[in-house]
PDB file of C-alpha atoms in Angstrom:
ATOM      1  CA  MET S   1      17.133  94.889  -9.080  1.00 58.00           C
ATOM      2  CA  ASN S   2      15.050  95.234 -12.854  1.00 64.00           C
ATOM      3  CA  LEU S   3      11.470  93.834 -12.451  1.00 61.00           C
ATOM      4  CA  GLY S   4      11.503  93.625 -15.857  1.00 75.00           C
ATOM      5  CA  ARG S   5      14.040  90.241 -15.508  1.00 86.00           C
ATOM      6  CA  PHE S   6      12.264  87.940 -13.916  1.00 92.00           C
ATOM      7  CA  THR S   7      10.949  86.239 -16.805  1.00 93.00           C
ATOM      8  CA  HIS S   8      11.808  82.437 -16.094  1.00 95.00           C
ATOM      9  CA  ARG S   9       8.619  80.640 -14.641  1.00 97.00           C
ATOM     10  CA  ILE S  10      10.114  78.052 -11.852  1.00 97.00           C
ATOM     11  CA  GLU S  11       8.627  75.404  -9.297  1.00 97.00           C
ATOM     12  CA  ILE S  12       9.521  75.364  -5.964  1.00 97.00           C
ATOM     13  CA  GLN S  13       9.866  72.083  -5.025  1.00 97.00           C
ATOM     14  CA  LYS S  14       9.845  70.064  -1.553  1.00 96.00           C
ATOM     15  CA  ASN S  15      11.434  66.649  -0.706  1.00 93.00           C
ATOM     16  CA  ARG S  16       8.499  64.400   0.978  1.00 90.00           C
ATOM     17  CA  PRO S  17       8.537  60.714   1.745  1.00 87.00           C
ATOM     18  CA  VAL S  18       5.580  58.929   1.256  1.00 88.00           C
ATOM     19  CA  VAL S  19       4.739  54.460   1.650  1.00 88.00           C
ATOM     20  CA  ASP S  20       4.050  53.189  -2.030  1.00 85.00           C
ATOM     21  CA  ASP S  21       2.218  50.093  -2.305  1.00 86.00           C
ATOM     22  CA  GLU S  22       5.259  47.713  -0.979  1.00 87.00           C
ATOM     23  CA  ALA S  23       5.663  49.535   1.813  1.00 85.00           C
ATOM     24  CA  ASN S  24       8.585  51.123   0.857  1.00 88.00           C
ATOM     25  CA  CYS S  25       9.324  54.079   1.415  1.00 88.00           C
ATOM     26  CA  VAL S  26       9.575  56.650  -1.312  1.00 87.00           C
ATOM     27  CA  GLU S  27      10.820  60.397  -2.212  1.00 87.00           C
ATOM     28  CA  ARG S  28       8.094  62.254  -3.184  1.00 91.00           C
ATOM     29  CA  TRP S  29       8.678  65.756  -4.655  1.00 94.00           C
ATOM     30  CA  ASP S  30       5.679  68.461  -4.036  1.00 95.00           C
ATOM     31  CA  THR S  31       5.273  71.798  -5.566  1.00 96.00           C
ATOM     32  CA  VAL S  32       5.252  74.691  -2.795  1.00 96.00           C
ATOM     33  CA  ALA S  33       5.664  77.793  -4.983  1.00 96.00           C
ATOM     34  CA  GLU S  34       5.175  78.731  -8.607  1.00 96.00           C
ATOM     35  CA  LEU S  35       7.322  82.138  -9.168  1.00 95.00           C
ATOM     36  CA  TYR S  36       8.922  84.289 -11.265  1.00 96.00           C
ATOM     37  CA  ALA S  37      12.704  84.562 -11.130  1.00 96.00           C
ATOM     38  CA  ASP S  38      16.134  85.449 -13.146  1.00 95.00           C
ATOM     39  CA  ILE S  39      18.287  82.473 -13.499  1.00 95.00           C
ATOM     40  CA  THR S  40      22.056  84.015 -14.842  1.00 92.00           C
ATOM     41  CA  PRO S  41      25.087  80.538 -15.751  1.00 91.00           C
ATOM     42  CA  ILE S  42      27.771  81.559 -13.662  1.00 85.00           C
ATOM     43  CA  SER S  43      30.305  83.112 -15.527  1.00 68.00           C
ATOM     44  CA  SER S  44      33.468  81.438 -16.599  1.00 59.00           C
ATOM     45  CA  ARG S  45      35.463  83.915 -14.335  1.00 56.00           C
ATOM     46  CA  GLU S  46      33.498  83.649 -10.953  1.00 56.00           C
ATOM     47  CA  TYR S  47      33.990  79.674 -11.730  1.00 53.00           C
ATOM     48  CA  LEU S  48      37.723  79.362 -12.161  1.00 57.00           C
ATOM     49  CA  LEU S  49      37.759  82.466  -8.990  1.00 58.00           C
ATOM     50  CA  ALA S  50      35.494  79.913  -6.633  1.00 56.00           C
ATOM     51  CA  ASP S  51      37.031  77.774  -4.206  1.00 53.00           C
ATOM     52  CA  GLN S  52      36.604  73.902  -4.364  1.00 50.00           C
ATOM     53  CA  HIS S  53      32.966  74.207  -2.743  1.00 49.00           C
ATOM     54  CA  ALA S  54      30.882  76.942  -4.694  1.00 51.00           C
ATOM     55  CA  ALA S  55      32.964  74.786  -7.687  1.00 53.00           C
ATOM     56  CA  GLU S  56      30.398  73.628  -7.994  1.00 78.00           C
ATOM     57  CA  ILE S  57      27.853  75.907  -8.502  1.00 84.00           C
ATOM     58  CA  THR S  58      26.494  76.576 -12.097  1.00 88.00           C
ATOM     59  CA  HIS S  59      23.607  79.225 -11.181  1.00 92.00           C
ATOM     60  CA  LYS S  60      22.384  81.978 -10.055  1.00 94.00           C
ATOM     61  CA  ILE S  61      18.790  82.013  -9.386  1.00 96.00           C
ATOM     62  CA  TYR S  62      16.948  85.891  -8.438  1.00 96.00           C
ATOM     63  CA  ILE S  63      13.769  85.818  -7.264  1.00 95.00           C
ATOM     64  CA  ARG S  64      11.663  88.279  -4.426  1.00 95.00           C
ATOM     65  CA  TYR S  65      11.982  87.112  -1.029  1.00 95.00           C
ATOM     66  CA  ASN S  66      10.302  84.104  -0.099  1.00 94.00           C
ATOM     67  CA  SER S  67      10.684  82.197   3.409  1.00 93.00           C
ATOM     68  CA  ILE S  68       9.818  78.621   1.869  1.00 94.00           C
ATOM     69  CA  VAL S  69      12.706  78.782  -0.144  1.00 95.00           C
ATOM     70  CA  ASP S  70      15.794  76.952   1.685  1.00 94.00           C
ATOM     71  CA  PRO S  71      18.367  74.097   0.917  1.00 94.00           C
ATOM     72  CA  ARG S  72      16.446  71.412   1.563  1.00 94.00           C
ATOM     73  CA  CYS S  73      13.827  72.810  -1.410  1.00 96.00           C
ATOM     74  CA  ARG S  74      14.753  72.539  -5.272  1.00 96.00           C
ATOM     75  CA  ILE S  75      13.572  74.244  -8.521  1.00 97.00           C
ATOM     76  CA  LEU S  76      12.308  72.762 -11.512  1.00 97.00           C
ATOM     77  CA  HIS S  77      12.479  74.848 -14.402  1.00 96.00           C
ATOM     78  CA  GLN S  78      11.424  74.099 -17.941  1.00 94.00           C
ATOM     79  CA  GLY S  79      12.375  70.180 -17.212  1.00 94.00           C
ATOM     80  CA  LYS S  80      16.065  70.966 -16.423  1.00 95.00           C
ATOM     81  CA  VAL S  81      16.507  70.016 -12.125  1.00 96.00           C
ATOM     82  CA  TYR S  82      18.381  72.899 -10.022  1.00 96.00           C
ATOM     83  CA  GLU S  83      19.903  72.083  -6.284  1.00 95.00           C
ATOM     84  CA  ILE S  84      19.998  74.353  -3.972  1.00 95.00           C
ATOM     85  CA  ASP S  85      23.353  74.869  -2.429  1.00 93.00           C
ATOM     86  CA  SER S  86      22.899  78.305  -0.475  1.00 93.00           C
ATOM     87  CA  VAL S  87      20.047  80.850  -0.109  1.00 96.00           C
ATOM     88  CA  LEU S  88      20.840  84.425   0.284  1.00 95.00           C
ATOM     89  CA  PRO S  89      18.362  86.648   1.269  1.00 94.00           C
ATOM     90  CA  ASP S  90      19.159  90.304   0.536  1.00 93.00           C
ATOM     91  CA  ALA S  91      19.400  93.105   3.986  1.00 92.00           C
ATOM     92  CA  LYS S  92      15.283  94.285   3.802  1.00 93.00           C
ATOM     93  CA  GLN S  93      14.451  90.950   2.646  1.00 91.00           C
ATOM     94  CA  THR S  94      13.018  92.192  -0.679  1.00 93.00           C
ATOM     95  CA  TYR S  95      15.551  89.550  -2.895  1.00 94.00           C
ATOM     96  CA  MET S  96      16.800  86.637  -3.064  1.00 95.00           C
ATOM     97  CA  THR S  97      19.881  85.146  -4.547  1.00 95.00           C
ATOM     98  CA  ILE S  98      19.908  81.183  -5.110  1.00 96.00           C
ATOM     99  CA  MET S  99      23.340  79.555  -5.372  1.00 94.00           C
ATOM    100  CA  CYS S 100      22.487  76.184  -7.207  1.00 94.00           C
ATOM    101  CA  ARG S 101      23.893  73.394  -9.329  1.00 91.00           C
ATOM    102  CA  GLU S 102      21.937  71.613 -12.511  1.00 91.00           C
ATOM    103  CA  ALA S 103      21.339  68.192 -11.255  1.00 89.00           C
ATOM    104  CA  VAL S 104      22.287  65.813 -13.994  1.00 80.00           C
TER     105      VAL S 104
END
């Protein structure tokens, strides 16, 4: 993989429930890592050939391997939120492919 492709700065966020002033449990997303990534939209051909579940996937994000990242996290990039569907490390655990969808 060409490291020069990792040009986008992203934030990995994890959800942490907190209790507000009125004793309500609310979601709070905390940034746990900031990394460089390559963000690639899914091509229309991949989109059409995918099965029903994978058809929701809109982007592939490539990063260096990081054990913090799992499907319970989300990615923030330039004001856009990406929900992680799956995290696919390579065999040597050098890089990861993250399949995700852009949140509305």
